Amino acid sequence: METTLIILKPDAVQRGLTGQIISRFENKGLQVVGMKLMQISQQLAATHYEAHQSKPFYAGLVKFMTSSPVVVMALKGNGAITIARNMMGATFGSKANPGTIRGDFGVSNSFNLIHGSDSPEAAERELKLFFAPGEVLTWPRHGDQWIYDMSGGKIE
Ligand code: IDP
Ligand code: MG
């Protein structure tokens, strides 16, 4: 089982799209194990996006991410990191395929609605940045036996 960090960016919150986006993940079968509305500080945005520091879009990205509240989520599931990235679609709203979150809800290349961790290492690092110990919960989900086939002794 993997847990990934998802951020519903300021444009998703301001446009009232958070419910629809969260529903997509719930419908897919990913489990919400952490979720909160928060305002990202300058420092947190800088740390989160430190790999992009030298990019021309960096200053605008930090300004955007700190401009208005976001919803951060910890999503758990078998293969959750890749599943969430595929559901998000390509980085640019103008290029993302229909059926994906970025493809269905936006056209902008910078205001692209959602962040998702891109590797297990990134997920571990990012979950720690956004959630304090105890804020990501372990809870048995009613219905898991119909979301996963566990008849063979492993998750299928
Ligand atoms: P990702 O969010 O799909 O992983 P990254 O390349 O990691 O994409 O970029 C992080 C974020 O920076 C993007 O989600 C987007 O908001 C912004 N961004 C990336 N490339 C550009 C660009 O060329 N112009 C404007 N913003 C960009
Ligand atoms: Mg990225």
mmCIF file of C-alpha atoms and ligand atoms in Angstrom:
data_model
loop_
_atom_site.group_PDB
_atom_site.id
_atom_site.type_symbol
_atom_site.label_atom_id
_atom_site.label_comp_id
_atom_site.label_asym_id
_atom_site.label_seq_id
_atom_site.Cartn_x
_atom_site.Cartn_y
_atom_site.Cartn_z
ATOM 1 C CA MET A 1 0.000 0.000 0.000
ATOM 2 C CA GLU A 2 1.195 3.490 -0.844
ATOM 3 C CA THR A 3 0.175 6.898 0.428
ATOM 4 C CA THR A 4 0.565 9.967 -1.778
ATOM 5 C CA LEU A 5 0.326 13.693 -1.130
ATOM 6 C CA ILE A 6 -2.278 15.560 -3.152
ATOM 7 C CA ILE A 7 -2.730 19.326 -3.096
ATOM 8 C CA LEU A 8 -5.885 20.866 -4.534
ATOM 9 C CA LYS A 9 -4.325 24.147 -5.563
ATOM 10 C CA PRO A 10 -5.755 27.653 -4.974
ATOM 11 C CA ASP A 11 -7.539 27.674 -8.355
ATOM 12 C CA ALA A 12 -9.396 24.451 -7.486
ATOM 13 C CA VAL A 13 -10.542 25.895 -4.145
ATOM 14 C CA GLN A 14 -11.473 29.317 -5.577
ATOM 15 C CA ARG A 15 -13.398 27.726 -8.450
ATOM 16 C CA GLY A 16 -15.355 25.439 -6.125
ATOM 17 C CA LEU A 17 -14.006 22.273 -7.747
ATOM 18 C CA THR A 18 -12.644 20.515 -4.648
ATOM 19 C CA GLY A 19 -15.715 18.356 -4.097
ATOM 20 C CA GLN A 20 -15.749 17.080 -7.671
ATOM 21 C CA ILE A 21 -12.026 16.308 -7.587
ATOM 22 C CA ILE A 22 -12.193 14.543 -4.213
ATOM 23 C CA SER A 23 -15.158 12.517 -5.518
ATOM 24 C CA ARG A 24 -13.052 11.234 -8.415
ATOM 25 C CA PHE A 25 -10.482 9.821 -6.004
ATOM 26 C CA GLU A 26 -13.150 8.345 -3.724
ATOM 27 C CA ASN A 27 -14.962 6.817 -6.706
ATOM 28 C CA LYS A 28 -11.723 5.270 -7.902
ATOM 29 C CA GLY A 29 -11.292 3.543 -4.560
ATOM 30 C CA LEU A 30 -8.403 5.530 -3.115
ATOM 31 C CA GLN A 31 -8.808 6.066 0.619
ATOM 32 C CA VAL A 32 -8.636 9.530 2.183
ATOM 33 C CA VAL A 33 -6.357 9.115 5.204
ATOM 34 C CA GLY A 34 -5.576 12.805 5.717
ATOM 35 C CA MET A 35 -7.266 16.047 4.617
ATOM 36 C CA LYS A 36 -7.283 19.708 5.585
ATOM 37 C CA LEU A 37 -7.823 23.230 4.273
ATOM 38 C CA MET A 38 -4.723 25.329 4.819
ATOM 39 C CA GLN A 39 -2.844 28.400 3.692
ATOM 40 C CA ILE A 40 0.639 27.502 2.441
ATOM 41 C CA SER A 41 3.393 29.749 3.840
ATOM 42 C CA GLN A 42 6.177 31.200 1.705
ATOM 43 C CA GLN A 43 8.655 28.912 3.483
ATOM 44 C CA LEU A 44 6.598 25.765 2.945
ATOM 45 C CA ALA A 45 6.033 26.533 -0.749
ATOM 46 C CA ALA A 46 9.758 27.146 -1.201
ATOM 47 C CA THR A 47 10.669 23.849 0.473
ATOM 48 C CA HIS A 48 8.007 21.879 -1.359
ATOM 49 C CA TYR A 49 9.090 23.219 -4.770
ATOM 50 C CA GLU A 50 12.840 23.504 -4.060
ATOM 51 C CA ALA A 51 13.657 21.291 -7.065
ATOM 52 C CA HIS A 52 12.159 24.000 -9.299
ATOM 53 C CA GLN A 53 14.068 26.924 -7.744
ATOM 54 C CA SER A 54 16.070 27.659 -10.907
ATOM 55 C CA LYS A 55 13.087 27.471 -13.275
ATOM 56 C CA PRO A 56 11.668 30.619 -14.867
ATOM 57 C CA PHE A 57 8.195 29.821 -13.515
ATOM 58 C CA TYR A 58 9.368 29.338 -9.904
ATOM 59 C CA ALA A 59 8.524 32.800 -8.514
ATOM 60 C CA GLY A 60 5.078 32.729 -10.081
ATOM 61 C CA LEU A 61 4.497 29.198 -8.816
ATOM 62 C CA VAL A 62 5.304 30.132 -5.207
ATOM 63 C CA LYS A 63 3.128 33.260 -5.482
ATOM 64 C CA PHE A 64 0.238 31.188 -6.856
ATOM 65 C CA MET A 65 0.517 28.441 -4.247
ATOM 66 C CA THR A 66 0.570 30.929 -1.356
ATOM 67 C CA SER A 67 -2.131 33.231 -2.761
ATOM 68 C CA SER A 68 -5.204 31.527 -1.336
ATOM 69 C CA PRO A 69 -6.098 28.382 0.661
ATOM 70 C CA VAL A 70 -5.471 24.878 -0.640
ATOM 71 C CA VAL A 71 -6.841 21.468 0.337
ATOM 72 C CA VAL A 72 -4.123 18.940 1.122
ATOM 73 C CA MET A 73 -4.899 15.247 1.117
ATOM 74 C CA ALA A 74 -3.128 12.020 1.936
ATOM 75 C CA LEU A 75 -4.514 9.300 -0.348
ATOM 76 C CA LYS A 76 -3.842 5.633 0.264
ATOM 77 C CA GLY A 77 -4.133 2.672 -2.073
ATOM 78 C CA ASN A 78 -2.320 -0.065 -3.930
ATOM 79 C CA GLY A 79 -0.273 1.899 -6.482
ATOM 80 C CA ALA A 80 -1.798 5.175 -5.248
ATOM 81 C CA ILE A 81 1.084 7.370 -6.462
ATOM 82 C CA THR A 82 0.878 6.334 -10.116
ATOM 83 C CA ILE A 83 -2.906 6.053 -10.080
ATOM 84 C CA ALA A 84 -3.273 9.614 -8.779
ATOM 85 C CA ARG A 85 -0.723 10.975 -11.280
ATOM 86 C CA ASN A 86 -2.590 9.298 -14.147
ATOM 87 C CA MET A 87 -5.899 10.693 -12.904
ATOM 88 C CA MET A 88 -4.346 14.200 -12.730
ATOM 89 C CA GLY A 89 -3.167 14.155 -16.333
ATOM 90 C CA ALA A 90 -0.272 15.983 -17.982
ATOM 91 C CA THR A 91 1.154 19.072 -16.267
ATOM 92 C CA PHE A 92 -0.285 21.610 -18.703
ATOM 93 C CA GLY A 93 -4.040 22.015 -18.742
ATOM 94 C CA SER A 94 -3.807 22.806 -22.462
ATOM 95 C CA LYS A 95 -2.235 19.391 -23.140
ATOM 96 C CA ALA A 96 -3.867 17.124 -20.542
ATOM 97 C CA ASN A 97 -6.164 14.470 -21.967
ATOM 98 C CA PRO A 98 -9.932 14.578 -21.522
ATOM 99 C CA GLY A 99 -10.934 12.288 -18.674
ATOM 100 C CA THR A 100 -8.138 13.557 -16.460
ATOM 101 C CA ILE A 101 -8.593 16.197 -13.771
ATOM 102 C CA ARG A 102 -6.349 18.735 -15.501
ATOM 103 C CA GLY A 103 -7.812 17.808 -18.875
ATOM 104 C CA ASP A 104 -11.423 18.213 -17.770
ATOM 105 C CA PHE A 105 -11.297 21.228 -15.466
ATOM 106 C CA GLY A 106 -8.715 23.656 -16.814
ATOM 107 C CA VAL A 107 -6.853 25.130 -19.780
ATOM 108 C CA SER A 108 -4.003 26.949 -17.997
ATOM 109 C CA ASN A 109 -0.438 25.650 -17.854
ATOM 110 C CA SER A 110 0.387 27.172 -14.462
ATOM 111 C CA PHE A 111 -3.040 27.199 -12.783
ATOM 112 C CA ASN A 112 -3.362 23.444 -13.181
ATOM 113 C CA LEU A 113 -5.552 22.620 -10.187
ATOM 114 C CA ILE A 114 -3.655 19.823 -8.510
ATOM 115 C CA HIS A 115 -0.319 18.529 -7.248
ATOM 116 C CA GLY A 116 0.477 14.863 -6.689
ATOM 117 C CA SER A 117 3.707 13.247 -5.496
ATOM 118 C CA ASP A 118 5.632 11.718 -8.394
ATOM 119 C CA SER A 119 7.542 8.918 -6.618
ATOM 120 C CA PRO A 120 7.566 7.002 -3.319
ATOM 121 C CA GLU A 121 10.522 9.134 -2.161
ATOM 122 C CA ALA A 122 8.684 12.356 -3.020
ATOM 123 C CA ALA A 123 5.515 11.117 -1.311
ATOM 124 C CA GLU A 124 7.370 10.354 1.913
ATOM 125 C CA ARG A 125 9.077 13.739 1.901
ATOM 126 C CA GLU A 126 5.964 15.732 0.976
ATOM 127 C CA LEU A 127 3.591 13.991 3.404
ATOM 128 C CA LYS A 128 5.955 14.986 6.232
ATOM 129 C CA LEU A 129 6.017 18.594 5.023
ATOM 130 C CA PHE A 130 2.239 18.980 5.017
ATOM 131 C CA PHE A 131 0.984 16.669 7.758
ATOM 132 C CA ALA A 132 2.071 16.625 11.408
ATOM 133 C CA PRO A 133 2.403 13.275 13.162
ATOM 134 C CA GLY A 134 -1.092 12.005 13.945
ATOM 135 C CA GLU A 135 -2.807 13.908 11.124
ATOM 136 C CA VAL A 136 -2.622 10.961 8.722
ATOM 137 C CA LEU A 137 -4.956 8.316 10.112
ATOM 138 C CA THR A 138 -5.078 4.573 9.803
ATOM 139 C CA TRP A 139 -8.741 3.638 9.611
ATOM 140 C CA PRO A 140 -10.420 0.425 8.463
ATOM 141 C CA ARG A 141 -12.654 1.241 5.519
ATOM 142 C CA HIS A 142 -15.987 -0.488 5.299
ATOM 143 C CA GLY A 143 -16.155 -1.925 1.802
ATOM 144 C CA ASP A 144 -12.443 -2.537 1.276
ATOM 145 C CA GLN A 145 -13.269 -6.204 0.664
ATOM 146 C CA TRP A 146 -15.181 -5.063 -2.451
ATOM 147 C CA ILE A 147 -12.549 -2.612 -3.642
ATOM 148 C CA TYR A 148 -9.677 -5.098 -3.514
ATOM 149 C CA ASP A 149 -9.673 -8.814 -4.279
ATOM 150 C CA MET A 150 -7.896 -10.288 -1.253
ATOM 151 C CA SER A 151 -9.086 -13.840 -1.848
ATOM 152 C CA GLY A 152 -5.618 -15.032 -2.838
ATOM 153 C CA GLY A 153 -4.013 -13.720 0.326
ATOM 154 C CA LYS A 154 -2.689 -10.590 -1.331
ATOM 155 C CA ILE A 155 -4.184 -7.410 -2.703
ATOM 156 C CA GLU A 156 -5.294 -7.679 -6.329
HETATM 157 P P1 IDP B 1 3.709 18.422 -12.071
HETATM 158 O O1 IDP B 1 2.882 19.299 -11.154
HETATM 159 O O2 IDP B 1 2.874 17.826 -13.158
HETATM 160 O O3 IDP B 1 4.536 17.403 -11.331
HETATM 161 P P2 IDP B 1 6.157 19.942 -12.460
HETATM 162 O O4 IDP B 1 6.993 19.929 -13.685
HETATM 163 O O5 IDP B 1 6.693 19.267 -11.241
HETATM 164 O O6 IDP B 1 4.711 19.401 -12.842
HETATM 165 O O7 IDP B 1 5.888 21.486 -12.119
HETATM 166 C C1 IDP B 1 5.355 21.885 -10.880
HETATM 167 C C2 IDP B 1 4.303 22.937 -11.124
HETATM 168 O O8 IDP B 1 4.908 24.108 -11.652
HETATM 169 C C3 IDP B 1 3.241 22.564 -12.156
HETATM 170 O O9 IDP B 1 2.204 21.775 -11.616
HETATM 171 C C4 IDP B 1 2.763 23.923 -12.619
HETATM 172 O O10 IDP B 1 1.849 24.489 -11.677
HETATM 173 C C5 IDP B 1 4.042 24.723 -12.599
HETATM 174 N N1 IDP B 1 4.709 24.724 -13.904
HETATM 175 C C6 IDP B 1 5.483 23.745 -14.437
HETATM 176 N N2 IDP B 1 5.947 24.068 -15.640
HETATM 177 C C7 IDP B 1 5.481 25.315 -15.883
HETATM 178 C C8 IDP B 1 5.638 26.233 -16.985
HETATM 179 O O11 IDP B 1 6.316 25.963 -17.978
HETATM 180 N N3 IDP B 1 4.982 27.426 -16.884
HETATM 181 C C9 IDP B 1 4.231 27.754 -15.795
HETATM 182 N N4 IDP B 1 4.085 26.939 -14.735
HETATM 183 C C10 IDP B 1 4.687 25.735 -14.774
HETATM 184 MG MG MG B 2 6.193 17.626 -10.054
#
